[in-house]
Amino acid sequence: MVKNKIDSTTQDKILDAAREIFFKQGYAGGKMQDIADAAGINKALLHYYFKTKEKLFEVIFLDAFSKFVPKIDLLLETENPFLEKIENFIGIYISFLSSHSAIPLFVINEINKDPEAFTQRMFGTKSLPFPIQKLFSLINKEVEQGNIIEIAPQHLLINMISLCVFPFLAKPLMYRVMGLSEKQFTLILDQRKSEVFVFIKNALHPTIYSRQKN
Amino acid sequence: MVKNKIDSTTQDKILDAAREIFFKQGYAGGKMQDIADAAGINKALLHYYFKTKEKLFEVIFLDAFSKFVPKIDLLLETENPFLEKIENFIGIYISFLSSHSAIPLFVINEINKDPEAFTQRMFGTKSLPFPIQKLFSLINKEVEQGNIIEIAPQHLLINMISLCVFPFLAKPLMYRVMGLSEKQFTLILDQRKSEVFVFIKNALHPTIYSRQKN
DNA sequence: GTCTATACGCAGATAGAC
DNA sequence: GTCTATCTGCGTATAGAC
């Protein structure tokens, strides 16, 4: 095969290296030299493939972001009961996070550093499909039917995401504070696939005296 | 008053400026020039007060970290019932986060970037008082007495912190995804003082068929 | 204590040979 | 496509006057 096209192996090595560095160090902290080293090449070649640091970062960020956004669709299939959808959603999301544990911090962090740039990136490319309103309608319906406790859909969504994602963000802090090894804490994180679901299920279960809030 | 002592007004201006910059930009992204500008002085004076960037950052970080660690003591006073302690804890923690919303990201982010440095900082100064074991014992006691559902104390603690902290980390992402203005989302965050407690209270409430987990 | 001017190294980016 | 060498600007830090 003629070499008039970009060698995808090198490009992939670069992308993997960039991910590794940017995930750990962020945009400002991640140096092109480090990425070149990690990819086994030199800076010049890096710039040959990705003209600027900003462009390279863009690719890594957009890819990570699209993966970070949970699959809300899982909550919208109308076949099985609501709680099963939630169980399914949580299991899949936590499993994904377990094998991509650096993504949450990276995405959250960079969005906060430059929310404007993020907004542009998000709506600049393709408006990502967030069927949020559909999800909220579904939750409201479940509430009205008395299947779950009365709760604002916004809070339920926030709660679900929080319980899934946060432990991965706080991992290096938490396992030290709890006096655990990283291995031990990783086990705990894995248990959460069922723990979080049970917790949410109980929280949503309608009781006799439900919703005597204040 | 003789000027043989460091002018605390200038020092405070520097610290405030450093907080502002470091909170938003992190260590690598925060430039000494920006801090000097924000403090209304120049770089040279900055180095006069804090010899190096690293030293200045250290001060800001340690202060932020100590504030970020939730007051677990609130959960250990033995007077009022467990759920009231939790309610109290959540209210105080979320209120604090509301008025210091930049701290969580800053702390989480820097700890993840350099966990070793963090560990040194944490145990290098004074071993912070984390009465974690006491808290876990207390939770286990509540479980045994049947006051709350069976739950591993680690998960309960993780859940509480997650529900309190994460929304502040994800704020700029979430309010956009939900199609809300920042103001609207801020209102929602404020509601969480009661919402989170109710959610947890329900989740912990022992039911007839409680703990049929799998 | 506060400033201006400057030294110096690091990191992003380019030129040009192979 | 990949390399070495180099340019350039930025950012930390210091020197030295006031």
GROMACS .gro file of C-alpha atoms (C1' of nucleotides) in nm:
model
  464
    1MET     CA    1   0.000   0.000   0.000
    2VAL     CA    2   0.129   0.341  -0.096
    3LYS     CA    3   0.216   0.577   0.186
    4ASN     CA    4   0.028   0.877   0.054
    5LYS     CA    5  -0.222   0.852   0.336
    6ILE     CA    6  -0.179   0.918   0.703
    7ASP     CA    7  -0.049   0.610   0.880
    8SER     CA    8  -0.339   0.526   1.106
    9THR     CA    9  -0.123   0.326   1.342
   10THR     CA   10   0.082   0.631   1.432
   11GLN     CA   11  -0.230   0.841   1.458
   12ASP     CA   12  -0.381   0.591   1.696
   13LYS     CA   13  -0.066   0.584   1.903
   14ILE     CA   14  -0.088   0.961   1.927
   15LEU     CA   15  -0.452   0.958   2.026
   16ASP     CA   16  -0.394   0.696   2.293
   17ALA     CA   17  -0.100   0.889   2.427
   18ALA     CA   18  -0.291   1.216   2.423
   19ARG     CA   19  -0.577   1.056   2.610
   20GLU     CA   20  -0.342   0.922   2.872
   21ILE     CA   21  -0.173   1.257   2.926
   22PHE     CA   22  -0.476   1.486   2.898
   23PHE     CA   23  -0.690   1.262   3.119
   24LYS     CA   24  -0.430   1.280   3.392
   25GLN     CA   25  -0.299   1.633   3.350
   26GLY     CA   26  -0.578   1.826   3.185
   27TYR     CA   27  -0.529   2.068   2.901
   28ALA     CA   28  -0.295   2.316   3.068
   29GLY     CA   29  -0.098   2.049   3.250
   30GLY     CA   30  -0.062   1.813   2.957
   31LYS     CA   31   0.253   1.890   2.759
   32MET     CA   32   0.303   1.810   2.394
   33GLN     CA   33   0.645   1.670   2.477
   34ASP     CA   34   0.491   1.423   2.721
   35ILE     CA   35   0.239   1.313   2.462
   36ALA     CA   36   0.512   1.268   2.204
   37ASP     CA   37   0.715   1.062   2.450
   38ALA     CA   38   0.419   0.846   2.542
   39ALA     CA   39   0.350   0.788   2.173
   40GLY     CA   40   0.714   0.708   2.103
   41ILE     CA   41   0.758   0.989   1.855
   42ASN     CA   42   0.870   1.354   1.866
   43LYS     CA   43   0.695   1.684   1.890
   44ALA     CA   44   0.737   1.769   1.524
   45LEU     CA   45   0.547   1.462   1.417
   46LEU     CA   46   0.277   1.542   1.664
   47HIS     CA   47   0.226   1.876   1.496
   48TYR     CA   48   0.233   1.707   1.161
   49TYR     CA   49  -0.072   1.501   1.255
   50PHE     CA   50  -0.254   1.758   1.467
   51LYS     CA   51  -0.155   2.110   1.373
   52THR     CA   52  -0.200   2.252   1.724
   53LYS     CA   53  -0.237   2.138   2.081
   54GLU     CA   54  -0.585   2.287   2.086
   55LYS     CA   55  -0.693   2.075   1.787
   56LEU     CA   56  -0.557   1.758   1.940
   57PHE     CA   57  -0.729   1.832   2.266
   58GLU     CA   58  -1.054   1.897   2.085
   59VAL     CA   59  -1.056   1.547   1.942
   60ILE     CA   60  -0.987   1.385   2.277
   61PHE     CA   61  -1.240   1.597   2.460
   62LEU     CA   62  -1.529   1.550   2.220
   63ASP     CA   63  -1.476   1.177   2.215
   64ALA     CA   64  -1.462   1.157   2.593
   65PHE     CA   65  -1.761   1.381   2.636
   66SER     CA   66  -1.984   1.183   2.404
   67LYS     CA   67  -1.899   0.871   2.602
   68PHE     CA   68  -1.951   1.041   2.936
   69VAL     CA   69  -2.308   1.141   2.861
   70PRO     CA   70  -2.519   0.858   2.996
   71LYS     CA   71  -2.748   0.671   2.764
   72ILE     CA   72  -3.078   0.821   2.864
   73ASP     CA   73  -3.241   0.617   2.593
   74LEU     CA   74  -3.213   0.320   2.825
   75LEU     CA   75  -3.470   0.487   3.044
   76LEU     CA   76  -3.714   0.550   2.765
   77GLU     CA   77  -3.785   0.211   2.613
   78THR     CA   78  -4.146   0.156   2.706
   79GLU     CA   79  -4.144  -0.220   2.740
   80ASN     CA   80  -4.028  -0.311   3.088
   81PRO     CA   81  -4.128  -0.146   3.417
   82PHE     CA   82  -3.966   0.176   3.525
   83LEU     CA   83  -3.753   0.032   3.804
   84GLU     CA   84  -3.608  -0.225   3.572
   85LYS     CA   85  -3.506   0.046   3.332
   86ILE     CA   86  -3.332   0.224   3.614
   87GLU     CA   87  -3.156  -0.092   3.720
   88ASN     CA   88  -3.044  -0.147   3.366
   89PHE     CA   89  -2.929   0.210   3.326
   90ILE     CA   90  -2.728   0.210   3.646
   91GLY     CA   91  -2.562  -0.120   3.572
   92ILE     CA   92  -2.452  -0.016   3.229
   93TYR     CA   93  -2.337   0.328   3.331
   94ILE     CA   94  -2.133   0.213   3.629
   95SER     CA   95  -1.979  -0.066   3.427
   96PHE     CA   96  -1.871   0.182   3.167
   97LEU     CA   97  -1.728   0.417   3.425
   98SER     CA   98  -1.538   0.131   3.585
   99SER     CA   99  -1.346   0.068   3.268
  100HIS     CA  100  -1.308   0.437   3.183
  101SER     CA  101  -1.258   0.582   3.525
  102ALA     CA  102  -1.059   0.883   3.413
  103ILE     CA  103  -1.328   1.024   3.189
  104PRO     CA  104  -1.558   1.185   3.448
  105LEU     CA  105  -1.293   1.402   3.606
  106PHE     CA  106  -1.151   1.500   3.272
  107VAL     CA  107  -1.483   1.606   3.127
  108ILE     CA  108  -1.618   1.776   3.439
  109ASN     CA  109  -1.294   1.955   3.494
  110GLU     CA  110  -1.251   2.093   3.146
  111ILE     CA  111  -1.611   2.200   3.119
  112ASN     CA  112  -1.580   2.398   3.438
  113LYS     CA  113  -1.254   2.559   3.333
  114ASP     CA  114  -1.407   2.693   3.015
  115PRO     CA  115  -1.785   2.657   3.000
  116GLU     CA  116  -1.811   2.891   2.700
  117ALA     CA  117  -1.576   2.683   2.490
  118PHE     CA  118  -1.769   2.376   2.594
  119THR     CA  119  -2.100   2.525   2.492
  120GLN     CA  120  -1.957   2.609   2.154
  121ARG     CA  121  -1.812   2.262   2.113
  122MET     CA  122  -2.141   2.106   2.211
  123PHE     CA  123  -2.369   2.303   1.986
  124GLY     CA  124  -2.102   2.378   1.730
  125THR     CA  125  -2.076   2.023   1.605
  126LYS     CA  126  -2.406   1.847   1.620
  127SER     CA  127  -2.669   1.918   1.882
  128LEU     CA  128  -2.645   1.603   2.089
  129PRO     CA  129  -2.967   1.416   2.139
  130PHE     CA  130  -3.074   1.465   2.499
  131PRO     CA  131  -3.431   1.343   2.525
  132ILE     CA  132  -3.450   1.509   2.864
  133GLN     CA  133  -3.805   1.627   2.830
  134LYS     CA  134  -3.924   1.281   2.741
  135LEU     CA  135  -3.749   1.142   3.044
  136PHE     CA  136  -3.905   1.402   3.268
  137SER     CA  137  -4.248   1.327   3.130
  138LEU     CA  138  -4.197   0.960   3.193
  139ILE     CA  139  -4.094   1.019   3.552
  140ASN     CA  140  -4.391   1.246   3.610
  141LYS     CA  141  -4.619   0.980   3.474
  142GLU     CA  142  -4.476   0.724   3.713
  143VAL     CA  143  -4.536   0.965   3.998
  144GLU     CA  144  -4.895   1.032   3.896
  145GLN     CA  145  -4.966   0.663   3.868
  146GLY     CA  146  -4.836   0.619   4.219
  147ASN     CA  147  -4.566   0.378   4.109
  148ILE     CA  148  -4.299   0.587   4.277
  149ILE     CA  149  -4.289   0.848   4.546
  150GLU     CA  150  -4.354   1.208   4.451
  151ILE     CA  151  -4.027   1.355   4.331
  152ALA     CA  152  -3.922   1.626   4.087
  153PRO     CA  153  -3.771   1.461   3.781
  154GLN     CA  154  -3.474   1.695   3.791
  155HIS     CA  155  -3.379   1.575   4.135
  156LEU     CA  156  -3.422   1.211   4.049
  157LEU     CA  157  -3.196   1.248   3.748
  158ILE     CA  158  -2.939   1.442   3.947
  159ASN     CA  159  -2.950   1.179   4.220
  160MET     CA  160  -2.897   0.890   3.982
  161ILE     CA  161  -2.605   1.051   3.805
  162SER     CA  162  -2.451   1.167   4.132
  163LEU     CA  163  -2.461   0.822   4.287
  164CYS     CA  164  -2.306   0.666   3.979
  165VAL     CA  165  -2.038   0.917   3.890
  166PHE     CA  166  -1.915   1.088   4.203
  167PRO     CA  167  -1.740   0.791   4.365
  168PHE     CA  168  -1.510   0.770   4.065
  169LEU     CA  169  -1.423   1.137   4.095
  170ALA     CA  170  -1.350   1.114   4.463
  171LYS     CA  171  -1.183   0.776   4.456
  172PRO     CA  172  -0.826   0.880   4.544
  173LEU     CA  173  -0.960   1.097   4.824
  174MET     CA  174  -1.214   0.852   4.959
  175TYR     CA  175  -1.011   0.539   4.983
  176ARG     CA  176  -0.746   0.722   5.180
  177VAL     CA  177  -1.000   0.884   5.409
  178MET     CA  178  -1.165   0.548   5.467
  179GLY     CA  179  -0.834   0.384   5.540
  180LEU     CA  180  -0.868   0.142   5.251
  181SER     CA  181  -0.631   0.031   4.977
  182GLU     CA  182  -0.710   0.121   4.622
  183LYS     CA  183  -0.793  -0.243   4.554
  184GLN     CA  184  -1.041  -0.258   4.838
  185PHE     CA  185  -1.211   0.057   4.724
  186THR     CA  186  -1.230  -0.069   4.369
  187LEU     CA  187  -1.423  -0.366   4.500
  188ILE     CA  188  -1.665  -0.133   4.673
  189LEU     CA  189  -1.711   0.063   4.354
  190ASP     CA  190  -1.802  -0.258   4.179
  191GLN     CA  191  -2.063  -0.344   4.440
  192ARG     CA  192  -2.235  -0.019   4.363
  193LYS     CA  193  -2.394  -0.157   4.052
  194SER     CA  194  -2.645  -0.330   4.281
  195GLU     CA  195  -2.610  -0.105   4.586
  196VAL     CA  196  -2.707   0.212   4.404
  197PHE     CA  197  -3.006   0.048   4.248
  198VAL     CA  198  -3.136  -0.088   4.577
  199PHE     CA  199  -3.084   0.249   4.738
  200ILE     CA  200  -3.278   0.429   4.468
  201LYS     CA  201  -3.547   0.165   4.456
  202ASN     CA  202  -3.608   0.204   4.828
  203ALA     CA  203  -3.602   0.580   4.805
  204LEU     CA  204  -3.866   0.576   4.535
  205HIS     CA  205  -4.089   0.318   4.696
  206PRO     CA  206  -4.426   0.471   4.787
  207THR     CA  207  -4.500   0.429   5.155
  208ILE     CA  208  -4.814   0.494   5.352
  209TYR     CA  209  -4.696   0.824   5.488
  210SER     CA  210  -4.501   0.911   5.181
  211ARG     CA  211  -4.411   1.270   5.109
  212GLN     CA  212  -4.456   1.437   5.440
  213LYS     CA  213  -4.165   1.644   5.346
  214ASN     CA  214  -4.134   1.936   5.584
  215MET     CA  215   0.210   5.169   6.286
  216VAL     CA  216   0.558   5.080   6.171
  217LYS     CA  217   0.584   4.893   5.844
  218ASN     CA  218   0.828   4.629   5.961
  219LYS     CA  219   0.566   4.360   5.935
  220ILE     CA  220   0.401   4.220   5.629
  221ASP     CA  221   0.101   4.431   5.533
  222SER     CA  222  -0.181   4.190   5.590
  223THR     CA  223  -0.411   4.380   5.359
  224THR     CA  224  -0.189   4.314   5.061
  225GLN     CA  225  -0.139   3.956   5.167
  226ASP     CA  226  -0.514   3.909   5.189
  227LYS     CA  227  -0.562   4.063   4.850
  228ILE     CA  228  -0.310   3.817   4.713
  229LEU     CA  229  -0.477   3.521   4.879
  230ASP     CA  230  -0.819   3.620   4.753
  231ALA     CA  231  -0.683   3.669   4.405
  232ALA     CA  232  -0.498   3.338   4.415
  233ARG     CA  233  -0.810   3.159   4.526
  234GLU     CA  234  -1.007   3.314   4.245
  235ILE     CA  235  -0.754   3.217   3.981
  236PHE     CA  236  -0.654   2.874   4.111
  237PHE     CA  237  -1.014   2.773   4.176
  238LYS     CA  238  -1.103   2.849   3.817
  239GLN     CA  239  -0.785   2.750   3.637
  240GLY     CA  240  -0.618   2.494   3.859
  241TYR     CA  241  -0.249   2.489   3.935
  242ALA     CA  242  -0.112   2.453   3.584
  243GLY     CA  243  -0.365   2.686   3.429
  244GLY     CA  244  -0.341   2.957   3.690
  245LYS     CA  245  -0.073   3.211   3.595
  246MET     CA  246   0.112   3.428   3.841
  247GLN     CA  247   0.050   3.726   3.616
  248ASP     CA  248  -0.324   3.672   3.638
  249ILE     CA  249  -0.308   3.651   4.014
  250ALA     CA  250  -0.102   3.968   4.031
  251ASP     CA  251  -0.351   4.146   3.807
  252ALA     CA  252  -0.646   4.027   4.013
  253ALA     CA  253  -0.474   4.148   4.327
  254GLY     CA  254  -0.388   4.481   4.172
  255ILE     CA  255  -0.013   4.437   4.214
  256ASN     CA  256   0.271   4.302   4.004
  257LYS     CA  257   0.445   3.970   3.980
  258ALA     CA  258   0.753   4.081   4.172
  259LEU     CA  259   0.549   4.165   4.477
  260LEU     CA  260   0.376   3.834   4.451
  261HIS     CA  261   0.709   3.659   4.479
  262TYR     CA  262   0.801   3.886   4.764
  263TYR     CA  263   0.509   3.753   4.969
  264PHE     CA  264   0.510   3.394   4.847
  265LYS     CA  265   0.850   3.290   4.722
  266THR     CA  266   0.719   3.046   4.462
  267LYS     CA  267   0.400   2.956   4.284
  268GLU     CA  268   0.409   2.616   4.448
  269LYS     CA  269   0.417   2.772   4.797
  270LEU     CA  270   0.127   3.002   4.719
  271PHE     CA  271  -0.074   2.716   4.580
  272GLU     CA  272  -0.001   2.509   4.888
  273VAL     CA  273  -0.164   2.766   5.112
  274ILE     CA  274  -0.474   2.791   4.897
  275PHE     CA  275  -0.508   2.417   4.859
  276LEU     CA  276  -0.471   2.323   5.223
  277ASP     CA  277  -0.721   2.585   5.326
  278ALA     CA  278  -0.972   2.471   5.065
  279PHE     CA  279  -0.922   2.106   5.147
  280SER     CA  280  -0.980   2.148   5.517
  281LYS     CA  281  -1.307   2.323   5.440
  282PHE     CA  282  -1.411   2.066   5.184
  283VAL     CA  283  -1.394   1.776   5.426
  284PRO     CA  284  -1.744   1.744   5.568
  285LYS     CA  285  -1.796   1.773   5.939
  286ILE     CA  286  -1.847   1.411   6.027
  287ASP     CA  287  -1.869   1.513   6.389
  288LEU     CA  288  -2.221   1.628   6.315
  289LEU     CA  289  -2.314   1.265   6.270
  290LEU     CA  290  -2.163   1.150   6.596
  291GLU     CA  291  -2.330   1.356   6.864
  292THR     CA  292  -2.533   1.098   7.048
  293GLU     CA  293  -2.823   1.311   7.156
  294ASN     CA  294  -3.076   1.324   6.874
  295PRO     CA  295  -3.194   1.036   6.654
  296PHE     CA  296  -2.983   0.923   6.362
  297LEU     CA  297  -3.203   1.062   6.087
  298GLU     CA  298  -3.201   1.403   6.247
  299LYS     CA  299  -2.825   1.399   6.250
  300ILE     CA  300  -2.824   1.316   5.884
  301GLU     CA  301  -3.068   1.595   5.811
  302ASN     CA  302  -2.852   1.833   6.004
  303PHE     CA  303  -2.536   1.717   5.831
  304ILE     CA  304  -2.682   1.748   5.483
  305GLY     CA  305  -2.826   2.091   5.545
  306ILE     CA  306  -2.502   2.230   5.677
  307TYR     CA  307  -2.286   2.070   5.410
  308ILE     CA  308  -2.499   2.180   5.117
  309SER     CA  309  -2.529   2.530   5.257
  310PHE     CA  310  -2.154   2.552   5.281
  311LEU     CA  311  -2.109   2.422   4.928
  312SER     CA  312  -2.361   2.673   4.799
  313SER     CA  313  -2.150   2.962   4.918
  314HIS     CA  314  -1.822   2.797   4.821
  315SER     CA  315  -1.921   2.624   4.503
  316ALA     CA  316  -1.577   2.627   4.346
  317ILE     CA  317  -1.408   2.430   4.621
  318PRO     CA  318  -1.521   2.077   4.533
  319LEU     CA  319  -1.390   2.082   4.179
  320PHE     CA  320  -1.068   2.245   4.282
  321VAL     CA  321  -0.994   1.995   4.555
  322ILE     CA  322  -1.107   1.685   4.366
  323ASN     CA  323  -0.921   1.793   4.059
  324GLU     CA  324  -0.588   1.865   4.222
  325ILE     CA  325  -0.599   1.552   4.432
  326ASN     CA  326  -0.648   1.343   4.122
  327LYS     CA  327  -0.372   1.517   3.931
  328ASP     CA  328  -0.119   1.440   4.199
  329PRO     CA  329  -0.243   1.196   4.464
  330GLU     CA  330   0.107   1.146   4.604
  331ALA     CA  331   0.156   1.514   4.672
  332PHE     CA  332  -0.185   1.523   4.830
  333THR     CA  333  -0.109   1.231   5.057
  334GLN     CA  334   0.206   1.404   5.171
  335ARG     CA  335   0.025   1.730   5.228
  336MET     CA  336  -0.246   1.555   5.425
  337PHE     CA  337  -0.028   1.350   5.655
  338GLY     CA  338   0.264   1.587   5.635
  339THR     CA  339   0.098   1.866   5.829
  340LYS     CA  340  -0.135   1.729   6.092
  341SER     CA  341  -0.323   1.405   6.056
  342LEU     CA  342  -0.674   1.533   6.007
  343PRO     CA  343  -0.934   1.396   6.242
  344PHE     CA  344  -1.153   1.159   6.047
  345PRO     CA  345  -1.361   0.966   6.299
  346ILE     CA  346  -1.460   0.733   6.020
  347GLN     CA  347  -1.455   0.418   6.226
  348LYS     CA  348  -1.681   0.571   6.485
  349LEU     CA  349  -1.924   0.673   6.214
  350PHE     CA  350  -1.923   0.324   6.066
  351SER     CA  351  -1.988   0.172   6.407
  352LEU     CA  352  -2.278   0.406   6.461
  353ILE     CA  353  -2.432   0.316   6.126
  354ASN     CA  354  -2.390  -0.053   6.194
  355LYS     CA  355  -2.561  -0.008   6.529
  356GLU     CA  356  -2.856   0.161   6.362
  357VAL     CA  357  -2.880  -0.126   6.118
  358GLU     CA  358  -2.870  -0.388   6.393
  359GLN     CA  359  -3.137  -0.209   6.587
  360GLY     CA  360  -3.354  -0.212   6.279
  361ASN     CA  361  -3.380   0.164   6.268
  362ILE     CA  362  -3.260   0.171   5.911
  363ILE     CA  363  -3.240  -0.073   5.627
  364GLU     CA  364  -2.940  -0.302   5.605
  365ILE     CA  365  -2.664  -0.112   5.431
  366ALA     CA  366  -2.285  -0.114   5.435
  367PRO     CA  367  -2.166   0.203   5.608
  368GLN     CA  368  -1.920   0.273   5.331
  369HIS     CA  369  -2.197   0.290   5.076
  370LEU     CA  370  -2.416   0.508   5.292
  371LEU     CA  371  -2.135   0.756   5.342
  372ILE     CA  372  -2.047   0.754   4.974
  373ASN     CA  373  -2.412   0.806   4.886
  374MET     CA  374  -2.454   1.100   5.118
  375ILE     CA  375  -2.143   1.278   4.997
  376SER     CA  376  -2.223   1.203   4.635
  377LEU     CA  377  -2.572   1.347   4.658
  378CYS     CA  378  -2.444   1.660   4.827
  379VAL     CA  379  -2.132   1.734   4.629
  380PHE     CA  380  -2.172   1.610   4.275
  381PRO     CA  381  -2.439   1.856   4.159
  382PHE     CA  382  -2.199   2.140   4.227
  383LEU     CA  383  -1.929   1.973   4.020
  384ALA     CA  384  -2.159   1.909   3.729
  385LYS     CA  385  -2.349   2.235   3.748
  386PRO     CA  386  -2.231   2.397   3.423
  387LEU     CA  387  -2.289   2.073   3.240
  388MET     CA  388  -2.622   1.989   3.394
  389TYR     CA  389  -2.805   2.314   3.361
  390ARG     CA  390  -2.722   2.325   2.994
  391VAL     CA  391  -2.824   1.965   2.937
  392MET     CA  392  -3.150   2.026   3.122
  393GLY     CA  393  -3.218   2.336   2.921
  394LEU     CA  394  -3.218   2.558   3.228
  395SER     CA  395  -3.060   2.892   3.304
  396GLU     CA  396  -2.791   2.908   3.566
  397LYS     CA  397  -3.033   3.090   3.797
  398GLN     CA  398  -3.294   2.819   3.763
  399PHE     CA  399  -3.044   2.549   3.837
  400THR     CA  400  -2.915   2.737   4.137
  401LEU     CA  401  -3.267   2.728   4.275
  402ILE     CA  402  -3.277   2.354   4.227
  403LEU     CA  403  -2.947   2.317   4.406
  404ASP     CA  404  -3.093   2.504   4.698
  405GLN     CA  405  -3.395   2.277   4.714
  406ARG     CA  406  -3.160   1.986   4.760
  407LYS     CA  407  -3.109   2.065   5.125
  408SER     CA  408  -3.450   1.907   5.186
  409GLU     CA  409  -3.471   1.689   4.874
  410VAL     CA  410  -3.156   1.494   4.948
  411PHE     CA  411  -3.259   1.431   5.304
  412VAL     CA  412  -3.603   1.304   5.207
  413PHE     CA  413  -3.448   1.083   4.944
  414ILE     CA  414  -3.202   0.932   5.189
  415LYS     CA  415  -3.463   0.900   5.462
  416ASN     CA  416  -3.687   0.702   5.230
  417ALA     CA  417  -3.400   0.489   5.109
  418LEU     CA  418  -3.308   0.397   5.464
  419HIS     CA  419  -3.659   0.334   5.585
  420PRO     CA  420  -3.703  -0.030   5.681
  421THR     CA  421  -3.988  -0.188   5.489
  422ILE     CA  422  -4.160  -0.521   5.529
  423TYR     CA  423  -3.976  -0.684   5.248
  424SER     CA  424  -3.661  -0.487   5.304
  425ARG     CA  425  -3.333  -0.615   5.169
  426GLN     CA  426  -3.438  -0.862   4.911
  427LYS     CA  427  -3.146  -0.742   4.718
  428ASN     CA  428  -3.083  -0.978   4.430
  429DG     C1'  429   0.688   4.722   5.055
  430DT     C1'  430   0.643   4.816   4.589
  431DC     C1'  431   0.793   4.900   4.152
  432DT     C1'  432   1.051   4.833   3.647
  433DA     C1'  433   1.351   4.573   3.398
  434DT     C1'  434   1.548   4.155   3.293
  435DA     C1'  435   1.720   3.683   3.313
  436DC     C1'  436   1.609   3.219   3.195
  437DG     C1'  437   1.390   2.800   3.108
  438DC     C1'  438   1.001   2.567   2.916
  439DA     C1'  439   0.661   2.455   2.580
  440DG     C1'  440   0.423   2.523   2.131
  441DA     C1'  441   0.517   2.557   1.676
  442DT     C1'  442   0.793   2.570   1.226
  443DA     C1'  443   1.188   2.488   0.879
  444DG     C1'  444   1.406   2.186   0.631
  445DA     C1'  445   1.681   1.751   0.562
  446DC     C1'  446   1.612   1.265   0.482
  447DG     C1'  447   0.606   1.025   0.721
  448DT     C1'  448   0.966   1.106   1.039
  449DC     C1'  449   1.349   1.323   1.212
  450DT     C1'  450   1.692   1.726   1.416
  451DA     C1'  451   1.746   2.186   1.485
  452DT     C1'  452   1.560   2.618   1.576
  453DC     C1'  453   1.248   3.010   1.644
  454DT     C1'  454   0.936   3.242   1.951
  455DG     C1'  455   0.655   3.367   2.313
  456DC     C1'  456   0.510   3.298   2.762
  457DG     C1'  457   0.564   3.230   3.255
  458DT     C1'  458   0.841   3.188   3.676
  459DA     C1'  459   1.162   3.401   3.919
  460DT     C1'  460   1.531   3.751   4.042
  461DA     C1'  461   1.801   4.208   4.052
  462DG     C1'  462   1.802   4.631   4.188
  463DA     C1'  463   1.607   5.116   4.219
  464DC     C1'  464   1.288   5.390   4.494
   0.00000   0.00000   0.00000
